Amino acid sequence: MTVHAGDHELVLDPYNYDFHEDPYPYYKRLRDEAPLYRNEELGFWALSRHADVHQGFRNSTTLSNRFGVSLDPAARGPHASKTMSFLAMDDPAHLRLRTLVSKGFTPRRIRELEPRVTEIAHQHLDVMVERAADGVVDYVNEFAGKLPMDVISELMGVPEPDRDQVRAWADGVMHRDEGVTDVPAAAVEASINLIVYYQEMVAERREKPTDDLTTALLEAEIDGDRLTDDEVLGFMFLMVIAGNETTTKLLANAAFWGHKNPDQLTPVYADLSLVPAWVEETLRYDTSSQILARTVAGELTLYDTTIPDGDILLLLPGSGHRDERVFENPDDYVIGREIGPKLLSFGSGAHFCLGAHLARMEARVALTELFKRIKGFDVDEANSVRVHSSSVRGFAHLPMTLEVA
């Protein structure tokens, strides 16, 4: 049975299509009526208020990551770290791996990548703008869905001729058809192909080091401790899952909400230094990463309720960002509003997103270069297609027409 947000009974079902279309009325009721919510049928608890989500992110002892951060049965369990690396670990294992990876994945490496990100953006924009001359283009297919994975390939050192194939596999890993909640065979096959490809790449770098991130990860060392090949592979896979899809969604969400709020976008065309503020408000208003799971370790008491050891607790950053206890007029899309450390999109505490600066740089470059080319755009809302996912929010297709500058 589907219960709508306005109906009497309050139900949070992360697999429900009505919820995917617009989760925000559900979130508001949760914050007001059930700040600690229990879903018996699906077997989880959920926190929806900003302060609780923030606190939840920071409590990495009682709220464990070691079974992964997804509600989906196939992605949950002690094997989660094989594909989610240190995101699916607790300290001290998490700290060791993250510290080693950080030696290769440095802010400086990201800074030095920016000119190449700009070039990759130009390559895809050239094609998109040319196709736009004939009418409607799919912004996700042509641009938002291509750039992030190509940037990861650039960072890792995937040769250019292989990048389309690697991107196709990455898409296959994430793709779910309507109504499919578990991992389909095609996604398993794509995962295996990707892992085999990366294994060969790691073996090549062991033989012949280059100046890419893959080599840097193999060479990272602390007091004689190094990453194993499997650990390097796990991190490469994390980049595909956590770094690719979320950035694609961010780029499309920015375009969509900009289109819906043209008054907010007009100043951005005139002053491209406002693009980072546009990115931040998009991250707040409609974040890619809506729902993250934790597993209670020990015992946790919240709102006079004791949550038993081993239970799943969902953190809802998408809800926290619309909490009027923290943001003024949270349901208004206001580019340039004060957000700062109140943003929950990249988490907080020990698991704060290692790729936050990469995502922000990519989004800034992508949207800046887009706006150098166009004077306006119009989204075909009727033919836009949302992604159906229990954790991320965004578009599979965003058809639009462009007014070329």
JSON list of N, CA, C and O in Angstrom, two decimals, residues 26-27 36 49 51 73 83 85 99 101 103 127 169 177 211 225 229 256 288 299 313 327 367 372 374 382:
[
{"chain": "A", "resi": 26, "resn": "TYR", "atom": "N", "xyz": [7.35, 14.34, 2.92]},
{"chain": "A", "resi": 26, "resn": "TYR", "atom": "CA", "xyz": [7.53, 13.22, 3.86]},
{"chain": "A", "resi": 26, "resn": "TYR", "atom": "C", "xyz": [8.50, 13.62, 4.96]},
{"chain": "A", "resi": 26, "resn": "TYR", "atom": "O", "xyz": [8.26, 13.38, 6.14]},
{"chain": "A", "resi": 27, "resn": "TYR", "atom": "N", "xyz": [9.62, 14.22, 4.54]},
{"chain": "A", "resi": 27, "resn": "TYR", "atom": "CA", "xyz": [10.64, 14.62, 5.50]},
{"chain": "A", "resi": 27, "resn": "TYR", "atom": "C", "xyz": [10.08, 15.60, 6.53]},
{"chain": "A", "resi": 27, "resn": "TYR", "atom": "O", "xyz": [10.39, 15.51, 7.71]},
{"chain": "A", "resi": 36, "resn": "LEU", "atom": "N", "xyz": [12.47, 10.51, 15.56]},
{"chain": "A", "resi": 36, "resn": "LEU", "atom": "CA", "xyz": [13.06, 9.17, 15.50]},
{"chain": "A", "resi": 36, "resn": "LEU", "atom": "C", "xyz": [11.94, 8.27, 14.97]},
{"chain": "A", "resi": 36, "resn": "LEU", "atom": "O", "xyz": [10.96, 8.01, 15.65]},
{"chain": "A", "resi": 49, "resn": "ARG", "atom": "N", "xyz": [15.93, 15.25, 11.60]},
{"chain": "A", "resi": 49, "resn": "ARG", "atom": "CA", "xyz": [16.24, 16.64, 11.95]},
{"chain": "A", "resi": 49, "resn": "ARG", "atom": "C", "xyz": [17.73, 16.92, 11.76]},
{"chain": "A", "resi": 49, "resn": "ARG", "atom": "O", "xyz": [18.57, 16.04, 11.99]},
{"chain": "A", "resi": 51, "resn": "ALA", "atom": "N", "xyz": [20.03, 18.58, 13.41]},
{"chain": "A", "resi": 51, "resn": "ALA", "atom": "CA", "xyz": [20.93, 18.37, 14.55]},
{"chain": "A", "resi": 51, "resn": "ALA", "atom": "C", "xyz": [21.20, 16.88, 14.77]},
{"chain": "A", "resi": 51, "resn": "ALA", "atom": "O", "xyz": [22.34, 16.47, 15.07]},
{"chain": "A", "resi": 73, "resn": "PRO", "atom": "N", "xyz": [19.68, -4.72, 0.45]},
{"chain": "A", "resi": 73, "resn": "PRO", "atom": "CA", "xyz": [20.19, -5.98, 1.01]},
{"chain": "A", "resi": 73, "resn": "PRO", "atom": "C", "xyz": [21.49, -6.45, 0.34]},
{"chain": "A", "resi": 73, "resn": "PRO", "atom": "O", "xyz": [22.40, -6.91, 1.01]},
{"chain": "A", "resi": 83, "resn": "THR", "atom": "N", "xyz": [33.82, -3.25, -2.05]},
{"chain": "A", "resi": 83, "resn": "THR", "atom": "CA", "xyz": [33.51, -2.28, -3.09]},
{"chain": "A", "resi": 83, "resn": "THR", "atom": "C", "xyz": [33.39, -0.86, -2.55]},
{"chain": "A", "resi": 83, "resn": "THR", "atom": "O", "xyz": [33.41, 0.09, -3.33]},
{"chain": "A", "resi": 85, "resn": "SER", "atom": "N", "xyz": [35.34, 0.26, 0.13]},
{"chain": "A", "resi": 85, "resn": "SER", "atom": "CA", "xyz": [36.61, 0.62, 0.76]},
{"chain": "A", "resi": 85, "resn": "SER", "atom": "C", "xyz": [36.39, 1.10, 2.20]},
{"chain": "A", "resi": 85, "resn": "SER", "atom": "O", "xyz": [35.58, 0.53, 2.93]},
{"chain": "A", "resi": 99, "resn": "THR", "atom": "N", "xyz": [44.04, 7.10, 5.77]},
{"chain": "A", "resi": 99, "resn": "THR", "atom": "CA", "xyz": [45.27, 7.87, 5.89]},
{"chain": "A", "resi": 99, "resn": "THR", "atom": "C", "xyz": [46.23, 7.51, 4.75]},
{"chain": "A", "resi": 99, "resn": "THR", "atom": "O", "xyz": [46.85, 8.40, 4.14]},
{"chain": "A", "resi": 101, "resn": "VAL", "atom": "N", "xyz": [45.39, 6.25, 1.77]},
{"chain": "A", "resi": 101, "resn": "VAL", "atom": "CA", "xyz": [44.81, 6.76, 0.51]},
{"chain": "A", "resi": 101, "resn": "VAL", "atom": "C", "xyz": [45.02, 8.27, 0.40]},
{"chain": "A", "resi": 101, "resn": "VAL", "atom": "O", "xyz": [45.33, 8.79, -0.68]},
{"chain": "A", "resi": 103, "resn": "LYS", "atom": "N", "xyz": [47.41, 9.99, 1.23]},
{"chain": "A", "resi": 103, "resn": "LYS", "atom": "CA", "xyz": [48.76, 10.32, 0.77]},
{"chain": "A", "resi": 103, "resn": "LYS", "atom": "C", "xyz": [48.82, 10.48, -0.75]},
{"chain": "A", "resi": 103, "resn": "LYS", "atom": "O", "xyz": [49.66, 11.20, -1.27]},
{"chain": "A", "resi": 127, "resn": "VAL", "atom": "N", "xyz": [30.36, 18.88, -28.22]},
{"chain": "A", "resi": 127, "resn": "VAL", "atom": "CA", "xyz": [29.41, 17.94, -28.83]},
{"chain": "A", "resi": 127, "resn": "VAL", "atom": "C", "xyz": [27.98, 18.34, -28.47]},
{"chain": "A", "resi": 127, "resn": "VAL", "atom": "O", "xyz": [27.09, 18.39, -29.33]},
{"chain": "A", "resi": 169, "resn": "TRP", "atom": "N", "xyz": [30.78, 0.62, -18.25]},
{"chain": "A", "resi": 169, "resn": "TRP", "atom": "CA", "xyz": [30.76, -0.35, -17.14]},
{"chain": "A", "resi": 169, "resn": "TRP", "atom": "C", "xyz": [30.29, 0.32, -15.85]},
{"chain": "A", "resi": 169, "resn": "TRP", "atom": "O", "xyz": [29.47, -0.24, -15.11]},
{"chain": "A", "resi": 177, "resn": "ASP", "atom": "N", "xyz": [16.66, -1.08, -13.42]},
{"chain": "A", "resi": 177, "resn": "ASP", "atom": "CA", "xyz": [15.40, -0.87, -14.14]},
{"chain": "A", "resi": 177, "resn": "ASP", "atom": "C", "xyz": [14.27, -0.59, -13.16]},
{"chain": "A", "resi": 177, "resn": "ASP", "atom": "O", "xyz": [14.40, -0.83, -11.97]},
{"chain": "A", "resi": 211, "resn": "ASP", "atom": "N", "xyz": [52.63, 8.82, -13.35]},
{"chain": "A", "resi": 211, "resn": "ASP", "atom": "CA", "xyz": [52.39, 9.90, -12.38]},
{"chain": "A", "resi": 211, "resn": "ASP", "atom": "C", "xyz": [50.91, 10.04, -12.02]},
{"chain": "A", "resi": 211, "resn": "ASP", "atom": "O", "xyz": [50.47, 11.10, -11.60]},
{"chain": "A", "resi": 225, "resn": "ASP", "atom": "N", "xyz": [54.07, 0.50, 6.16]},
{"chain": "A", "resi": 225, "resn": "ASP", "atom": "CA", "xyz": [52.75, -0.06, 5.84]},
{"chain": "A", "resi": 225, "resn": "ASP", "atom": "C", "xyz": [52.30, 0.48, 4.49]},
{"chain": "A", "resi": 225, "resn": "ASP", "atom": "O", "xyz": [52.37, 1.69, 4.24]},
{"chain": "A", "resi": 229, "resn": "ASP", "atom": "N", "xyz": [47.04, -4.63, -3.18]},
{"chain": "A", "resi": 229, "resn": "ASP", "atom": "CA", "xyz": [46.34, -4.46, -4.46]},
{"chain": "A", "resi": 229, "resn": "ASP", "atom": "C", "xyz": [44.82, -4.43, -4.26]},
{"chain": "A", "resi": 229, "resn": "ASP", "atom": "O", "xyz": [44.12, -3.62, -4.87]},
{"chain": "A", "resi": 256, "resn": "PHE", "atom": "N", "xyz": [18.44, 21.68, -13.13]},
{"chain": "A", "resi": 256, "resn": "PHE", "atom": "CA", "xyz": [16.99, 21.59, -12.96]},
{"chain": "A", "resi": 256, "resn": "PHE", "atom": "C", "xyz": [16.46, 22.71, -12.06]},
{"chain": "A", "resi": 256, "resn": "PHE", "atom": "O", "xyz": [15.51, 23.41, -12.40]},
{"chain": "A", "resi": 288, "resn": "SER", "atom": "N", "xyz": [22.41, 15.10, -3.77]},
{"chain": "A", "resi": 288, "resn": "SER", "atom": "CA", "xyz": [22.44, 13.80, -4.47]},
{"chain": "A", "resi": 288, "resn": "SER", "atom": "C", "xyz": [22.26, 12.67, -3.48]},
{"chain": "A", "resi": 288, "resn": "SER", "atom": "O", "xyz": [21.54, 11.71, -3.72]},
{"chain": "A", "resi": 299, "resn": "GLU", "atom": "N", "xyz": [24.53, 0.15, 22.26]},
{"chain": "A", "resi": 299, "resn": "GLU", "atom": "CA", "xyz": [23.17, 0.59, 22.47]},
{"chain": "A", "resi": 299, "resn": "GLU", "atom": "C", "xyz": [23.08, 2.08, 22.30]},
{"chain": "A", "resi": 299, "resn": "GLU", "atom": "O", "xyz": [24.00, 2.82, 22.64]},
{"chain": "A", "resi": 313, "resn": "LEU", "atom": "N", "xyz": [20.00, 2.18, 11.30]},
{"chain": "A", "resi": 313, "resn": "LEU", "atom": "CA", "xyz": [19.53, 3.55, 11.51]},
{"chain": "A", "resi": 313, "resn": "LEU", "atom": "C", "xyz": [19.87, 4.36, 10.25]},
{"chain": "A", "resi": 313, "resn": "LEU", "atom": "O", "xyz": [21.03, 4.40, 9.84]},
{"chain": "A", "resi": 327, "resn": "PHE", "atom": "N", "xyz": [17.61, 26.38, 8.91]},
{"chain": "A", "resi": 327, "resn": "PHE", "atom": "CA", "xyz": [17.65, 27.25, 7.73]},
{"chain": "A", "resi": 327, "resn": "PHE", "atom": "C", "xyz": [16.37, 28.07, 7.63]},
{"chain": "A", "resi": 327, "resn": "PHE", "atom": "O", "xyz": [15.27, 27.55, 7.84]},
{"chain": "A", "resi": 367, "resn": "LEU", "atom": "N", "xyz": [29.93, 23.83, -14.62]},
{"chain": "A", "resi": 367, "resn": "LEU", "atom": "CA", "xyz": [28.85, 24.81, -14.77]},
{"chain": "A", "resi": 367, "resn": "LEU", "atom": "C", "xyz": [29.38, 26.15, -15.27]},
{"chain": "A", "resi": 367, "resn": "LEU", "atom": "O", "xyz": [28.70, 26.85, -16.03]},
{"chain": "A", "resi": 372, "resn": "LYS", "atom": "N", "xyz": [29.66, 29.79, -20.00]},
{"chain": "A", "resi": 372, "resn": "LYS", "atom": "CA", "xyz": [30.42, 30.61, -20.96]},
{"chain": "A", "resi": 372, "resn": "LYS", "atom": "C", "xyz": [29.87, 30.40, -22.37]},
{"chain": "A", "resi": 372, "resn": "LYS", "atom": "O", "xyz": [30.07, 31.23, -23.24]},
{"chain": "A", "resi": 374, "resn": "ILE", "atom": "N", "xyz": [26.49, 29.41, -23.10]},
{"chain": "A", "resi": 374, "resn": "ILE", "atom": "CA", "xyz": [25.04, 29.60, -23.31]},
{"chain": "A", "resi": 374, "resn": "ILE", "atom": "C", "xyz": [24.54, 30.88, -22.61]},
{"chain": "A", "resi": 374, "resn": "ILE", "atom": "O", "xyz": [25.14, 31.35, -21.64]},
{"chain": "A", "resi": 382, "resn": "ALA", "atom": "N", "xyz": [8.40, 17.61, -18.76]},
{"chain": "A", "resi": 382, "resn": "ALA", "atom": "CA", "xyz": [7.49, 16.49, -19.00]},
{"chain": "A", "resi": 382, "resn": "ALA", "atom": "C", "xyz": [8.26, 15.22, -19.38]},
{"chain": "A", "resi": 382, "resn": "ALA", "atom": "O", "xyz": [7.84, 14.11, -19.08]}
]
